[in-house]
Coordinates of C-alpha atoms in Angstrom, one line a residue:
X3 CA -110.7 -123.3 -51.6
X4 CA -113.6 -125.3 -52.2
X5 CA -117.2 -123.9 -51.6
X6 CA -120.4 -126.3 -51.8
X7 CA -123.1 -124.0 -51.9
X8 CA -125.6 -126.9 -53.2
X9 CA -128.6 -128.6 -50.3
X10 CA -129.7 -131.6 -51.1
X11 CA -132.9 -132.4 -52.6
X12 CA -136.1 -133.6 -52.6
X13 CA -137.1 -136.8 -55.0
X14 CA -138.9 -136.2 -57.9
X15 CA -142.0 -137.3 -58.8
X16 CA -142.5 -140.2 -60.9
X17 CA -145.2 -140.1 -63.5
X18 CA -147.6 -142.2 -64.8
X19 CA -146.6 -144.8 -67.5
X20 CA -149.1 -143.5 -69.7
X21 CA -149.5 -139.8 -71.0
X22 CA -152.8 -137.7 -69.2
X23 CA -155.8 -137.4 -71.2
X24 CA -155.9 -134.1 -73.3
X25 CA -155.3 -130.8 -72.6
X26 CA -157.5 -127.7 -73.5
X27 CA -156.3 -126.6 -77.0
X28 CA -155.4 -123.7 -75.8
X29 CA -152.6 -124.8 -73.8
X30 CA -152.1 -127.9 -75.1
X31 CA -147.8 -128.5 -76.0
X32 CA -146.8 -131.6 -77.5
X33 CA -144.2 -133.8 -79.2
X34 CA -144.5 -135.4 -82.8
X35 CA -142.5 -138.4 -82.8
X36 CA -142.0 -139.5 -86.5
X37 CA -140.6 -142.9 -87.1
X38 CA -139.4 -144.0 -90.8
X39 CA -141.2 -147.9 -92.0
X40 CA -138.1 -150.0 -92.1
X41 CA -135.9 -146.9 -91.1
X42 CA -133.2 -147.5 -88.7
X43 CA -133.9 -143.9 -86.8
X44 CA -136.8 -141.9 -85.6
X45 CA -137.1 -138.2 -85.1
X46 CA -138.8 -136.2 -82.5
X47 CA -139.7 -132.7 -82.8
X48 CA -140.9 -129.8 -80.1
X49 CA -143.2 -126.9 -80.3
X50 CA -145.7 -125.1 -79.0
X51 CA -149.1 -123.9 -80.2
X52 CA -149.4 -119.8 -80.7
X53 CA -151.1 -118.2 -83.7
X54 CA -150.3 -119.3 -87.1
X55 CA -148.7 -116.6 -89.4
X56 CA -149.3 -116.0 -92.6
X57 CA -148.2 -118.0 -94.9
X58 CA -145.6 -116.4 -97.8
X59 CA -145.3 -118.3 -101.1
X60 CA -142.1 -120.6 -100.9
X61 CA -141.3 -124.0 -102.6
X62 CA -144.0 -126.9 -101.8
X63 CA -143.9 -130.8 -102.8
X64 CA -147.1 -131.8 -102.9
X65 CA -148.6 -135.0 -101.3
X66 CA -146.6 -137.6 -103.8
X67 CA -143.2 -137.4 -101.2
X68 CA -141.8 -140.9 -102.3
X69 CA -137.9 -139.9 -100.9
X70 CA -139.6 -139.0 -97.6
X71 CA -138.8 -141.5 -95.1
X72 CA -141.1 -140.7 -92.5
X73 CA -144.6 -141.7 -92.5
X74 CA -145.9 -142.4 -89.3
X75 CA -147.1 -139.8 -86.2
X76 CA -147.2 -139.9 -83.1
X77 CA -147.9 -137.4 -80.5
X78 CA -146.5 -137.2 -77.2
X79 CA -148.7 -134.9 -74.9
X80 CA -147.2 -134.2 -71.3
X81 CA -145.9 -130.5 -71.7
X82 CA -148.8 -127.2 -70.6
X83 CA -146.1 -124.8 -72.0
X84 CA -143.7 -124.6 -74.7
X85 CA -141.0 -127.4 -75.1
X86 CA -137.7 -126.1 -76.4
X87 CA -135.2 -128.9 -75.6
X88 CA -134.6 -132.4 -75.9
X89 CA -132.0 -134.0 -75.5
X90 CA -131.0 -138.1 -75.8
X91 CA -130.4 -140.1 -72.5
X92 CA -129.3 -143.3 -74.1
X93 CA -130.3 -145.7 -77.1
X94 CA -133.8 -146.1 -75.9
X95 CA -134.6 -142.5 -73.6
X96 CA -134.9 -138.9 -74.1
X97 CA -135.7 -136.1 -72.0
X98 CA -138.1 -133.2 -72.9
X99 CA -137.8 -129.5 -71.1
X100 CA -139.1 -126.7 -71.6
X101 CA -141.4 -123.1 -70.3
X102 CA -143.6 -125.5 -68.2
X103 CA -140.3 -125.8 -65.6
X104 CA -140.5 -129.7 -66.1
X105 CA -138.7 -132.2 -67.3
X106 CA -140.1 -135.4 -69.0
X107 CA -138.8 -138.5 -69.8
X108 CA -140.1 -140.8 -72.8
X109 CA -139.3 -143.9 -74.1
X110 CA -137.9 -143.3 -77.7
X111 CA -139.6 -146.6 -79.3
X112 CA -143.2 -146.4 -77.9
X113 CA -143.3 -143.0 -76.9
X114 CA -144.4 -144.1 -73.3
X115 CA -144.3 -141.4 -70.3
X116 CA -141.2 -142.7 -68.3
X117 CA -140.8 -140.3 -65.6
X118 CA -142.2 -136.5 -65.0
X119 CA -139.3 -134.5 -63.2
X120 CA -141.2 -131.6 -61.0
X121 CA -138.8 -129.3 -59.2
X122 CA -138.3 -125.7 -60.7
X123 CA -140.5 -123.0 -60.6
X124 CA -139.8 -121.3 -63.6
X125 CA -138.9 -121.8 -67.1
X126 CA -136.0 -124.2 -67.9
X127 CA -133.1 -122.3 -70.0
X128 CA -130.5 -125.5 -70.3
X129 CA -130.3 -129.2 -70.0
X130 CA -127.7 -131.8 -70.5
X131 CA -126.4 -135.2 -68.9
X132 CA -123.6 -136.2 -66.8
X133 CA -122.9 -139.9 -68.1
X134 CA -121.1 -141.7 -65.3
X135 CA -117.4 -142.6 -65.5
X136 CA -116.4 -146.1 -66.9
X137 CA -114.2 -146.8 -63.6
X138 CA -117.2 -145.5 -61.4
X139 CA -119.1 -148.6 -59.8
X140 CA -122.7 -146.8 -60.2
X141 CA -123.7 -146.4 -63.5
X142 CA -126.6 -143.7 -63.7
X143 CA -126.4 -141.3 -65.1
X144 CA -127.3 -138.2 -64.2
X145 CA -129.5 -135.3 -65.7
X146 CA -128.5 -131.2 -64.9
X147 CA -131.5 -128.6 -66.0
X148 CA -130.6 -124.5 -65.2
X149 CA -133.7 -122.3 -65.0
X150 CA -134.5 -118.9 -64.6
X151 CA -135.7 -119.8 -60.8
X152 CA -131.9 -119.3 -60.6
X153 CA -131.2 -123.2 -59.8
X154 CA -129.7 -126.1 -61.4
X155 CA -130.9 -129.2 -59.8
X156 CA -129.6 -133.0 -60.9
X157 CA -131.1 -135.6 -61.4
X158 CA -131.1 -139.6 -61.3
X159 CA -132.0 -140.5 -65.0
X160 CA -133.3 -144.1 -63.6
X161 CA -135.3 -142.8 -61.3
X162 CA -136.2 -139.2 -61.0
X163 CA -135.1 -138.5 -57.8
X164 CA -133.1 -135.1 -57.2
X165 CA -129.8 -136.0 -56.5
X166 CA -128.9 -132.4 -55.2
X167 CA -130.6 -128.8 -55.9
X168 CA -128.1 -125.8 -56.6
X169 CA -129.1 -122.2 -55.2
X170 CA -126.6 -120.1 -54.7
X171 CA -126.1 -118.8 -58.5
X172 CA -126.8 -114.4 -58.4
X173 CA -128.2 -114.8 -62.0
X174 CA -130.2 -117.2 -64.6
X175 CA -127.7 -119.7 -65.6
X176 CA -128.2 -119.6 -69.8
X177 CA -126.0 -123.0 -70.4
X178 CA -124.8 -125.8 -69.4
X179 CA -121.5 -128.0 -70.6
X180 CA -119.8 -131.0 -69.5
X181 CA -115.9 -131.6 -69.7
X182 CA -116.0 -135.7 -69.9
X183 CA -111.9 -135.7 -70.1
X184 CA -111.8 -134.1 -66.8
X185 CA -114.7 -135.1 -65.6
X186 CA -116.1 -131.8 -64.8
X187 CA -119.5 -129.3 -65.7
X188 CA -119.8 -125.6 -66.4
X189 CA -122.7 -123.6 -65.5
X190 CA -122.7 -119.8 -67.6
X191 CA -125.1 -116.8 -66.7
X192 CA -123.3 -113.7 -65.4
X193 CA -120.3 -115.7 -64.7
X194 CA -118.5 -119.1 -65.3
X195 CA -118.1 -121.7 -62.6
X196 CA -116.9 -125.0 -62.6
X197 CA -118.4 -127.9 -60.3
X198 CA -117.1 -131.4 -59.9
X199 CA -119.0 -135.0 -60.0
X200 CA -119.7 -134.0 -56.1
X201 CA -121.6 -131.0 -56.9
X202 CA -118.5 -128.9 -55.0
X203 CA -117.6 -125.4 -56.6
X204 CA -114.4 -125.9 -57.5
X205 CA -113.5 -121.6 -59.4
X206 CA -115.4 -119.3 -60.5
X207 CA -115.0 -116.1 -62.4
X208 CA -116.3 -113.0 -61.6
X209 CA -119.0 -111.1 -63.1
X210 CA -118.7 -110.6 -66.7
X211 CA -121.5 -109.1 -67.9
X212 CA -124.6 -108.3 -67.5
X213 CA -126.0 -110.1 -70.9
X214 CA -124.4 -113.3 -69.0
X215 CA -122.7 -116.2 -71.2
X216 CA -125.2 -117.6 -73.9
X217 CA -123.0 -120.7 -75.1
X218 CA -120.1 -122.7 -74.1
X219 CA -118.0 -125.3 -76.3
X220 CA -115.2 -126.9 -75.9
X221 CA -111.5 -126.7 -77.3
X222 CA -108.2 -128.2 -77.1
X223 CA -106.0 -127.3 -74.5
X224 CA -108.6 -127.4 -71.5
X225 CA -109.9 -124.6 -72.9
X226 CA -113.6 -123.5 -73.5
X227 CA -115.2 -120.7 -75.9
X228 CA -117.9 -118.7 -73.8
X229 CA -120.1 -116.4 -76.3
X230 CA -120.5 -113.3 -73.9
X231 CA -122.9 -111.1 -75.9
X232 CA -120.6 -109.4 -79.2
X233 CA -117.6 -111.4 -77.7
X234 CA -115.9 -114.5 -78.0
X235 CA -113.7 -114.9 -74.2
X236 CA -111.2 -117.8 -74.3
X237 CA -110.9 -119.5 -70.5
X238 CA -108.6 -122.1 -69.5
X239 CA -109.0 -124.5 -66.3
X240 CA -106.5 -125.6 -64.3
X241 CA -106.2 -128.2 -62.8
X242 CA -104.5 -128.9 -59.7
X243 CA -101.2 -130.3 -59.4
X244 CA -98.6 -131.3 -57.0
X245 CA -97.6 -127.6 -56.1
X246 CA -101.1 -126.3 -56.3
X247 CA -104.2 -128.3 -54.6
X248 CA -106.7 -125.5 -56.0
X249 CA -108.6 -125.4 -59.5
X250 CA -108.6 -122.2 -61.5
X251 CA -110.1 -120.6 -64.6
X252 CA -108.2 -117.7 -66.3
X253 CA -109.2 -115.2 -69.0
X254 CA -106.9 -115.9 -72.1
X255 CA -108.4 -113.9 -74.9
X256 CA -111.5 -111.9 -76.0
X257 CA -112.1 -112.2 -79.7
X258 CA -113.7 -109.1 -80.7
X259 CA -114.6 -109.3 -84.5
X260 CA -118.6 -110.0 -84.2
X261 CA -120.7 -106.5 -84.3
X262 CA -123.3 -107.9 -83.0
X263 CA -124.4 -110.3 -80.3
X264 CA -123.6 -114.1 -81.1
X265 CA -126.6 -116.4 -81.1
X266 CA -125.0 -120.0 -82.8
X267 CA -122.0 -121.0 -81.1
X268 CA -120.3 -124.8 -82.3
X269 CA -117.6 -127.0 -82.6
X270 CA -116.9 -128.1 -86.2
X271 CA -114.0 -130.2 -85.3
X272 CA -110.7 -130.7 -83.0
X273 CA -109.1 -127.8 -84.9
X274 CA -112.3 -124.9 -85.5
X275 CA -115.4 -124.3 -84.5
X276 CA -117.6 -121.7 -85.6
X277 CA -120.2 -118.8 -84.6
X278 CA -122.7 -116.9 -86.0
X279 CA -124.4 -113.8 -85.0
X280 CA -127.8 -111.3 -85.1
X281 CA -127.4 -109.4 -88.3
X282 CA -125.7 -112.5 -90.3
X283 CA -122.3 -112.6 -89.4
X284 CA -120.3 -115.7 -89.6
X285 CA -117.1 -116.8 -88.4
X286 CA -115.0 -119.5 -88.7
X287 CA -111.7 -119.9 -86.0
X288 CA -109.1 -122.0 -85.5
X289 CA -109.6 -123.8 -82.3
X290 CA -105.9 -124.0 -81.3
X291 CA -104.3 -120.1 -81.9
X292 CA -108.4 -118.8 -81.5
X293 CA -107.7 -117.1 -85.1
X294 CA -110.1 -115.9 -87.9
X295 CA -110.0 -118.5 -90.7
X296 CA -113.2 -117.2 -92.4
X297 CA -115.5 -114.1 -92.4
X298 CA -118.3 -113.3 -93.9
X299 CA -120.7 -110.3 -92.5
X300 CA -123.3 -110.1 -94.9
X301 CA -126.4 -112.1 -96.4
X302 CA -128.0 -110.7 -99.6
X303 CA -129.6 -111.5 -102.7
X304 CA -127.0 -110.6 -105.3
X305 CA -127.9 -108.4 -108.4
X306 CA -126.1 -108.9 -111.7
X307 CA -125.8 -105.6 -112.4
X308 CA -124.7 -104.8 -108.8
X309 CA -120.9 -103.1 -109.0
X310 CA -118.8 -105.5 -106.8
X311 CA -116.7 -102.5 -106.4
X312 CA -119.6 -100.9 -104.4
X313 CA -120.4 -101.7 -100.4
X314 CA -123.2 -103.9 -100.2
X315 CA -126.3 -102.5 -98.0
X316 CA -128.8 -104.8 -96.2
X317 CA -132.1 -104.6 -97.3
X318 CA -133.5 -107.0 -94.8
X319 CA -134.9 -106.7 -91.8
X320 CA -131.9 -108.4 -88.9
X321 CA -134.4 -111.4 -88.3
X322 CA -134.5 -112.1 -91.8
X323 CA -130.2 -112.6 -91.9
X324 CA -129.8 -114.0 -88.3
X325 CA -128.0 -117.3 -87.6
X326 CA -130.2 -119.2 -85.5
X327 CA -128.5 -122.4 -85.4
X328 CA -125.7 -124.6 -86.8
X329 CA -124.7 -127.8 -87.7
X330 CA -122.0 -129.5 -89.5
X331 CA -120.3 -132.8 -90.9
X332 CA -116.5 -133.2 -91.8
X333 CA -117.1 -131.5 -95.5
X334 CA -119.7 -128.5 -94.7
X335 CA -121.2 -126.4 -92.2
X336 CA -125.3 -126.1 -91.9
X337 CA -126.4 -122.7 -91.1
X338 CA -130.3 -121.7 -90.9
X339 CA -129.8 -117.8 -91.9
X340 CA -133.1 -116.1 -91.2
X341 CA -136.3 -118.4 -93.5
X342 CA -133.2 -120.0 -95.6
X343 CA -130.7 -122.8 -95.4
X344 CA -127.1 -122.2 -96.5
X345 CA -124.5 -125.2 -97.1
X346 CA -120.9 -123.8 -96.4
X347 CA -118.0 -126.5 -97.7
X348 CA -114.8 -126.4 -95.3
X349 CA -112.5 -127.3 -98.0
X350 CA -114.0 -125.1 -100.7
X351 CA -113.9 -122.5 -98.3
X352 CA -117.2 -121.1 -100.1
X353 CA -121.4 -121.7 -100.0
X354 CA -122.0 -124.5 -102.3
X355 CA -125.9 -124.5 -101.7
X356 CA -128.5 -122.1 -100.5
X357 CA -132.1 -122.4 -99.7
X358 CA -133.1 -118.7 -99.4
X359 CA -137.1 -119.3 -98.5
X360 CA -136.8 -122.9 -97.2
X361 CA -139.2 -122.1 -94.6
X362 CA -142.4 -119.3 -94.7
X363 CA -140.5 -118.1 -91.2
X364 CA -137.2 -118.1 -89.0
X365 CA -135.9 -121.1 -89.4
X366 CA -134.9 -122.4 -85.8
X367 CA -133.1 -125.7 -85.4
X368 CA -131.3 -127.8 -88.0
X369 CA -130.1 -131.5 -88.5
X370 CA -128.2 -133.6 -90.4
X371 CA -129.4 -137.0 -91.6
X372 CA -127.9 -139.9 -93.0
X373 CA -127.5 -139.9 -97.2
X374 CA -126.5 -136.0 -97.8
X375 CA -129.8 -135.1 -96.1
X376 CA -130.7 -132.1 -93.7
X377 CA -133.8 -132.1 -91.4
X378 CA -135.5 -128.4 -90.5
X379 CA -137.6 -127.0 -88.7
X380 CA -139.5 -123.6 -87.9
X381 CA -141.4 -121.0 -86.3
X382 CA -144.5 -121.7 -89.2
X383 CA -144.5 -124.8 -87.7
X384 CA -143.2 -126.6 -90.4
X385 CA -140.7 -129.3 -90.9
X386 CA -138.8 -130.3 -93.5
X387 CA -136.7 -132.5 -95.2
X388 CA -133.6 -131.5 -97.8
X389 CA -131.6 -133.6 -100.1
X390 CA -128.1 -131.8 -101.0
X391 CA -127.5 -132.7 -104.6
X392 CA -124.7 -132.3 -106.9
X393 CA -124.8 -130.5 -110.2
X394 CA -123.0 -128.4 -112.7
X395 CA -123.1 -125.0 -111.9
X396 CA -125.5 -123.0 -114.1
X397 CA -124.4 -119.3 -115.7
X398 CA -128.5 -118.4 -114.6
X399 CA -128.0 -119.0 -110.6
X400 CA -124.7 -118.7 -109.7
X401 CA -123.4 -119.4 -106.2
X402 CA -123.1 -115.6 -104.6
X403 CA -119.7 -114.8 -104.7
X404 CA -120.1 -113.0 -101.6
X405 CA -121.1 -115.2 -99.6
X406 CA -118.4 -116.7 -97.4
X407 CA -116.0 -114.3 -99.1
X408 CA -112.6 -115.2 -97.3
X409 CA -111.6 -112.6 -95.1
X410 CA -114.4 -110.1 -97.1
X411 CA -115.5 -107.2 -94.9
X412 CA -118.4 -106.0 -96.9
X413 CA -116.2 -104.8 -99.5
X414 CA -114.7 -107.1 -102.8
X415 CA -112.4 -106.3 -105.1
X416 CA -113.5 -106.0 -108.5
X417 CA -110.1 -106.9 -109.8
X418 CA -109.2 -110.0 -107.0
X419 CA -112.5 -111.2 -107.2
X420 CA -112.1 -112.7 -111.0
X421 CA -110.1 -115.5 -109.8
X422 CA -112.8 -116.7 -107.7
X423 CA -115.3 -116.3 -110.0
X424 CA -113.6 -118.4 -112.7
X425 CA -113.0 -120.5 -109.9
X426 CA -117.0 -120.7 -109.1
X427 CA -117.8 -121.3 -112.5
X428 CA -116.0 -124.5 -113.1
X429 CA -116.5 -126.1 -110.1
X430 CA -119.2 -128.5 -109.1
X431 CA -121.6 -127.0 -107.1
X432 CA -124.9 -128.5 -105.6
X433 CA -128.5 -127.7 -104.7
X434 CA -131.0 -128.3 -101.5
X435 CA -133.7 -130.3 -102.7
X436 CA -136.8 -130.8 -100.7
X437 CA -137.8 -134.4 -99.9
X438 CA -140.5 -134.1 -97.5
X439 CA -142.5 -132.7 -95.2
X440 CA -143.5 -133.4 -92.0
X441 CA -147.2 -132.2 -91.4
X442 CA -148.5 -132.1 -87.9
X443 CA -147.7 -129.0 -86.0
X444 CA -149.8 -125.8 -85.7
X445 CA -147.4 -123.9 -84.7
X446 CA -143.2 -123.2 -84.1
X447 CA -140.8 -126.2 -84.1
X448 CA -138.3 -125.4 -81.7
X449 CA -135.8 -128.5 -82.1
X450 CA -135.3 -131.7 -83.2
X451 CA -133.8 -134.8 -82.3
X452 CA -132.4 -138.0 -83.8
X453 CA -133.3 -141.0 -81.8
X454 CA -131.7 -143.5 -83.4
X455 CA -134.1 -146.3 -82.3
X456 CA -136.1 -149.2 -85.0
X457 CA -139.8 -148.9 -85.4

């Protein structure tokens, strides 16, 4: 049966064309918008400003950046706490969210002040739009925001105005998805429900935990991948049909190979998608029969003289091995591990580049850019830019054998590793170059966003 549980709501406030005055420095949060002279794209980066850590020697460029594409700076100051998302609203738009509980819309070619969405009380954990349907008549599109006020309130995109407020959820709701094919959103915190274009509650699960869902993706067969602390839960919706009126959501599988709790959760493709965990581990499943088609558990600086035949121990603290984030093209996946960037190839099945100290700290969002380039950014507050370049692989810095390893548990065969080995030798590896970086933050980058739009 269906339950509404949403009232409607108020409309939100529209703000000034212009960005207020500054802020006193000590609160001050703002946006960098950096757009590329005769660049077709822009990018726009969020952080917050804290105390500066200390800085740990890592590789630098100097002020001569002539493959650096972005020269110009502009700040966008709206935000009194610290933005962590953004997210694109249409070729010219995007939205900024973050600890302030508000919600701000910007113009992605002049960095104007569109619209300042006021409605939660606390900080905002997820954001994401709703376009509208093709066949529908209206054509706004609609913005959804989940706090830990324990709402999710949507938005008109045009004009600000709260469409409808949502209030009945017993826990903070962590993330937010949107099935387009069947026209659908999920909300996830302590359990998984699924609304309709109406804002109706069409099924819910029960309470799963009390670590609550941290990411949602989804897969084929009207499926989705929830990422439930250590675990991995496959649900399915169903729709309803002739002999059944009713939605539902069933528990197909739990995947139960991560030891630890599961931070980075994306698709790669229509057939995998891939996760990454708290103390480094990474795995790679096939999106259709939701099995392992690569493992790797550990991140470590190999030692020549290291026996393969022995079990590798950490050395580093968790935060230095962590996955924070992913991202990926149709040849490799992006992972930021801890302060490094690694460059896993799908069809090598193996790490083909690796920045161990790209960044002084955690590195906490990545992107891809056009040209075999890769955008980062991080809790020093730097940003940076990486080319990923071919070359011959060199007996003095080999590409870890262990990383990646397929189906390795810790443990390599001395013997059934020298295949692989020959293997790494004589193929074409490549390197992460930096290109750039982009000064202007004091303090952590949280993301980063593409706009897409000509300066």
């Amino acid at each position: 049966m269906k339950a509404n549980c949403s009232s409607p709501g108020e409309t939100g406030e529209t703000g000034s064309p212009h960005p207020p005055g500054p802020q006193s420095p000590l609160h001050q949060r703002h946006l960098d918008l950096g757009s590329g002279l005769g660049r077709s794209s822009s990018w726009t980066c969020c952080s917050s400003t804290s105390q500066i850590m200390e800085k740990s020697p890592l590789q630098t460029i100097g002020e001569e950046q002539t493959q650096n594409p972005y020269t110009e700076l502009l700040v966008l100051k709206a935000h009194h706490d610290i933005v962590r998302f953004l997210v694109q609203l249409d070729d010219y738009r995007f939205a900024s969210a973050g600890d302030d509980g508000i919600v701000v819309v910007w113009n992605a070619q002049t960095g104007e002040k569109l619209l300042e969405l006021n409605g939660h009380t606390q900080k905002i954990t997820a954001i994401i739009t709703f376009p509208s349907l093709e066949s529908c008549e209206e054509k706004n599109q609609l913005i959804l925001t989940a706090s830990a006020d324990r709402r999710v309130i949507v938005w008109d995109s045009d004009t600000g105005r709260q469409v409808q407020r949502i209030s009945c959820f017993q826990s903070t709701v962590k993330c937010l998805t949107v099935l387009q094919r069947l026209d659908v959103w999920l909300s996830g915190g302590n359990d998984l429900c699924v609304w309709n274009r109406k804002l109706d509650l069409l099924c819910k699960t029960s309470h799963l935990s009390d670590t609550g869902i941290s990411a949602l993706v989804e897969i084929p067969k009207n499926c989705v991948v929830a990422a439930v602390g250590k675990e991995l839960i496959i649900f399915r919706l169903v729709a309803p049909t002739e002999g059944s009126l009713e939605w539902d959501i069933l528990e197909i599988k739990h995947l139960l190979d991560h030891q630890d709790n599961i931070l980075s959760l994306i698709n790669v493709n229509d057939l995998s998608f891939v996760t990454g965990s708290h103390i480094g581990e990474l795995i790679i499943w096939d999106a259709l029969d939701w099995t392992m088609q690569a493992y790797e558990r550990n991140f470590w600086d190999p030692s020549p003289q290291l026996d393969t035949q022995q079990e590798i121990k950490l050395c580093q603290k968790s935060n230095d091995i962590s996955i924070h984030h992913f991202t990926c093209d149709e040849e490799n996946v992006f992972a930021a591990v801890g302060r490094g960037l690694y460059v896993y190839n799908l069809h090598m099945k193996r790490v083909i580049a690796c920045q161990k100290t790209a960044h002084d700290s955690s590195v906490l969002h990545i992107a891809k850019l056009p040209n075999r380039q890769l955008i980062s950014c991080s809790e020093d507050g730097s940003v940076r830019i990486w080319e990923l370049r071919e070359k011959q692989q060199l007996a003095a810095e080999p590409v870890p054998t262990g990383f990646f390893n397929m189906w390795g548990f810790g443990r390599v065969n001395k013997q059934a590793s020298q295949p692989v080995k020959k293997q790494q030798e004589n193929a074409t590896s490549c390197s992460l170059e930096l290109i750039g970086d982009l000064i202007g933050h004091s303090s952590s980058v949280e993301a980063l966003l593409n706009t897409g739009c000509w300066s």
